Amino acid sequence: MAEFEKQNKTTFVSAAELAVQGEYIQKVRAVLEARYGENPKAYVHTYGCQGNVADSERIKGMLCQMGYTFAESPENADLVLYNTCAIREHAQDRVFGNVGLLKPMKKEKPNMIIALCGCMMQQKHVAEKIKQSYPFVNLVFGTHAIHRLPELLCGVLCEKKRVFSVEDSAGVIAEGIPSVRDDTQNAWLPIMYGCNNFCTYCVVPYVRGRERSRKPDIIIEEARELAAKGFGQITLLGQNVNSYGKNSGFDMNFSGLLRQLDAIDGDFKIDFMTSHPKDCTTELIDTLASMKKFSGHLHLPVQSGNNRILAAMNRGYTREHYLGLVEYAKKSIPGLDLTTDIIVGFPGENHQEFCDTLSLVREAQFASMFTFIFSPRKGTKAETLPDPVSHAEKAKWFKELTDLQEKITKGEI
Ligand code: 5AD
Ligand code: SF4
């Protein structure tokens, strides 16, 4: 796993490299004008999490610079771009299905460009499958190549090549790319990228690179602009926002960043996701309690209520630590809207261990939760573990859990 070494040096894309992309933008603009006239249309569809939504907003920003306007459906588009998700098998199957549906469309409109990007494409075996079995796909790029979209698209349009850019990387930060936002109420604001936690079930550290934080002054300036534009909520994004600033070379942690953002003028709330319980400190909870602009929502994924399973997941905390945090947070922040994620049926989990998750859920009294049946991901440790419990049995446990949460949400428990 040498290529996934846990190095933390943040690499920023240089102004010179971004200027090169600026030249490609002009080149693509000219080719598009000659080919489609005034109004080439792009259809961008996003699968998966808010991180992907934020990436798509920047992708749309670049497409806009290249002269595209946006279509509501693939049928009306000259460029169809799917930003894909790899978190569970089900998400991947949907993408393959929907890409397959583009084949007849492309037959009718041979000039249509089909592009795939995002976490799924950052996996070698997926990119290879697209290369071999989906010859009508023109462009494939991974999460590390987003800022190079103008150059990659130029390869397709100007040189009429099939382009694949899915090299592994620890990841970079590219600033100064504009966003086209769909939502007028909430604005996504990434504060960091990547993940270093290597939870044993999770593909994210392999497809999103190492943890790296954006500079505080850039984030604060962006938040100021969003507030001035009238967004009612700014949601800070990162796989583990609680480790913001670690190994970054600047002296600011997540609590410090929140305090600075809270001081910005304007009528807006601050939300964030996702918090990792192992890095959720009492300093952070005290900060939230003291803020004027905290949304009141804390998403704190627990994943399991059993200590053996938490250790097997490499989560870095115990059930007792988690419940202690919940108690402190609820005491400090009256009316806290606490939500969580839970995985049912981690390899080797038995019914007794699952019952510990049920009892934790009763105790923590979440406002709501996102529940998932374990899905083996290629290249992760959990994929290699014996998994004797049948899917039907896991589905029964899953229903027990969602039934319990429904009763809690209704106030019956
Ligand atoms: N199987 C099932 N659920 C998963 N998650 C992440 N990886 C997997 C997997 N392999 C869930 C976790 C995480 C959420 C975003 O997705 O609960 O918090
Ligand atoms: Fe995946 Fe764990 Fe990182 Fe979250 S913290 S993205 S679950 S490895």
Tab-separated table of N, CA, C and O and ligand atoms in Angstrom, residues 87-88 201-204 274 299 301 303 315 341-343 370 372-377 380, ligand 1:
chain	number	residue	atom	x	y	z
A	87	ILE	N	-18.991	4.866	-2.477
A	87	ILE	CA	-19.041	4.524	-1.044
A	87	ILE	C	-19.648	3.137	-0.785
A	87	ILE	O	-19.210	2.425	0.095
A	88	ARG	N	-20.661	2.777	-1.589
A	88	ARG	CA	-21.263	1.437	-1.461
A	88	ARG	C	-21.511	0.865	-2.853
A	88	ARG	O	-21.637	1.604	-3.824
A	201	TYR	N	-13.691	-0.285	6.686
A	201	TYR	CA	-14.739	-0.559	5.691
A	201	TYR	C	-14.725	0.463	4.557
A	201	TYR	O	-15.419	0.298	3.566
A	202	CYS	N	-13.934	1.543	4.688
A	202	CYS	CA	-14.197	2.745	3.887
A	202	CYS	C	-13.211	2.938	2.726
A	202	CYS	O	-11.996	2.850	2.893
A	203	VAL	N	-13.750	3.276	1.577
A	203	VAL	CA	-12.934	3.443	0.377
A	203	VAL	C	-12.401	4.888	0.243
A	203	VAL	O	-11.475	5.149	-0.525
A	204	VAL	N	-12.973	5.793	1.041
A	204	VAL	CA	-12.673	7.226	0.853
A	204	VAL	C	-11.176	7.569	0.897
A	204	VAL	O	-10.675	8.274	0.017
A	274	THR	N	-18.229	16.220	8.016
A	274	THR	CA	-18.662	15.331	9.081
A	274	THR	C	-17.688	15.417	10.246
A	274	THR	O	-16.499	15.575	10.033
A	299	HIS	N	-23.678	16.363	13.325
A	299	HIS	CA	-23.691	15.014	12.744
A	299	HIS	C	-22.437	14.298	13.241
A	299	HIS	O	-21.325	14.687	12.901
A	301	PRO	N	-21.107	10.595	13.396
A	301	PRO	CA	-21.317	9.175	13.048
A	301	PRO	C	-20.695	8.233	14.078
A	301	PRO	O	-19.504	8.329	14.363
A	303	GLN	N	-21.337	4.661	13.956
A	303	GLN	CA	-21.129	3.423	13.160
A	303	GLN	C	-21.524	2.148	13.895
A	303	GLN	O	-22.116	1.258	13.308
A	315	ARG	N	-12.045	2.714	14.429
A	315	ARG	CA	-12.671	4.018	14.637
A	315	ARG	C	-11.933	4.873	15.673
A	315	ARG	O	-12.120	6.086	15.719
A	341	ASP	N	-24.510	8.193	11.721
A	341	ASP	CA	-24.483	7.132	10.700
A	341	ASP	C	-24.227	5.814	11.406
A	341	ASP	O	-23.407	5.764	12.335
A	342	ILE	N	-24.873	4.748	10.930
A	342	ILE	CA	-24.640	3.417	11.500
A	342	ILE	C	-24.510	2.383	10.395
A	342	ILE	O	-25.255	2.415	9.408
A	343	ILE	N	-23.532	1.509	10.556
A	343	ILE	CA	-23.364	0.392	9.615
A	343	ILE	C	-23.840	-0.893	10.300
A	343	ILE	O	-23.383	-1.208	11.403
A	370	PHE	N	-28.657	7.959	9.554
A	370	PHE	CA	-28.490	7.331	8.245
A	370	PHE	C	-27.961	5.928	8.504
A	370	PHE	O	-26.950	5.766	9.192
A	372	PHE	N	-26.895	1.992	7.088
A	372	PHE	CA	-26.389	1.289	5.901
A	372	PHE	C	-26.084	-0.153	6.254
A	372	PHE	O	-25.584	-0.429	7.344
A	373	ILE	N	-26.352	-1.053	5.316
A	373	ILE	CA	-25.850	-2.420	5.468
A	373	ILE	C	-24.431	-2.431	4.909
A	373	ILE	O	-24.168	-1.810	3.864
A	374	PHE	N	-23.521	-3.093	5.618
A	374	PHE	CA	-22.118	-3.143	5.192
A	374	PHE	C	-22.002	-3.576	3.728
A	374	PHE	O	-22.628	-4.533	3.295
A	375	SER	N	-21.185	-2.844	3.004
A	375	SER	CA	-20.952	-3.157	1.595
A	375	SER	C	-19.441	-3.294	1.388
A	375	SER	O	-18.694	-2.340	1.641
A	376	PRO	N	-18.960	-4.476	0.994
A	376	PRO	CA	-17.505	-4.643	0.860
A	376	PRO	C	-16.932	-3.785	-0.260
A	376	PRO	O	-17.476	-3.774	-1.368
A	377	ARG	N	-15.863	-3.040	0.037
A	377	ARG	CA	-15.236	-2.177	-0.969
A	377	ARG	C	-13.866	-2.694	-1.310
A	377	ARG	O	-13.054	-2.987	-0.417
A	380	THR	N	-10.139	-2.405	0.615
A	380	THR	CA	-10.200	-2.087	2.050
A	380	THR	C	-9.922	-3.342	2.865
A	380	THR	O	-10.084	-4.459	2.380
B	1	5AD	N1	-20.544	-0.089	3.727
B	1	5AD	C1	-21.622	0.487	4.305
B	1	5AD	N2	-21.644	1.763	4.715
B	1	5AD	C2	-20.525	2.502	4.552
B	1	5AD	N3	-20.241	3.767	4.866
B	1	5AD	C3	-18.983	4.031	4.474
B	1	5AD	N4	-18.427	2.946	3.922
B	1	5AD	C4	-19.370	1.972	3.948
B	1	5AD	C5	-19.404	0.614	3.543
B	1	5AD	N5	-18.349	0.035	2.983
B	1	5AD	C6	-21.176	4.661	5.539
B	1	5AD	C7	-20.641	5.128	6.906
B	1	5AD	C8	-20.276	6.544	6.630
B	1	5AD	C9	-21.305	6.944	5.597
B	1	5AD	C10	-20.978	8.150	4.805
B	1	5AD	O1	-21.377	5.807	4.761
B	1	5AD	O2	-21.694	5.045	7.843
B	1	5AD	O3	-20.341	7.367	7.785
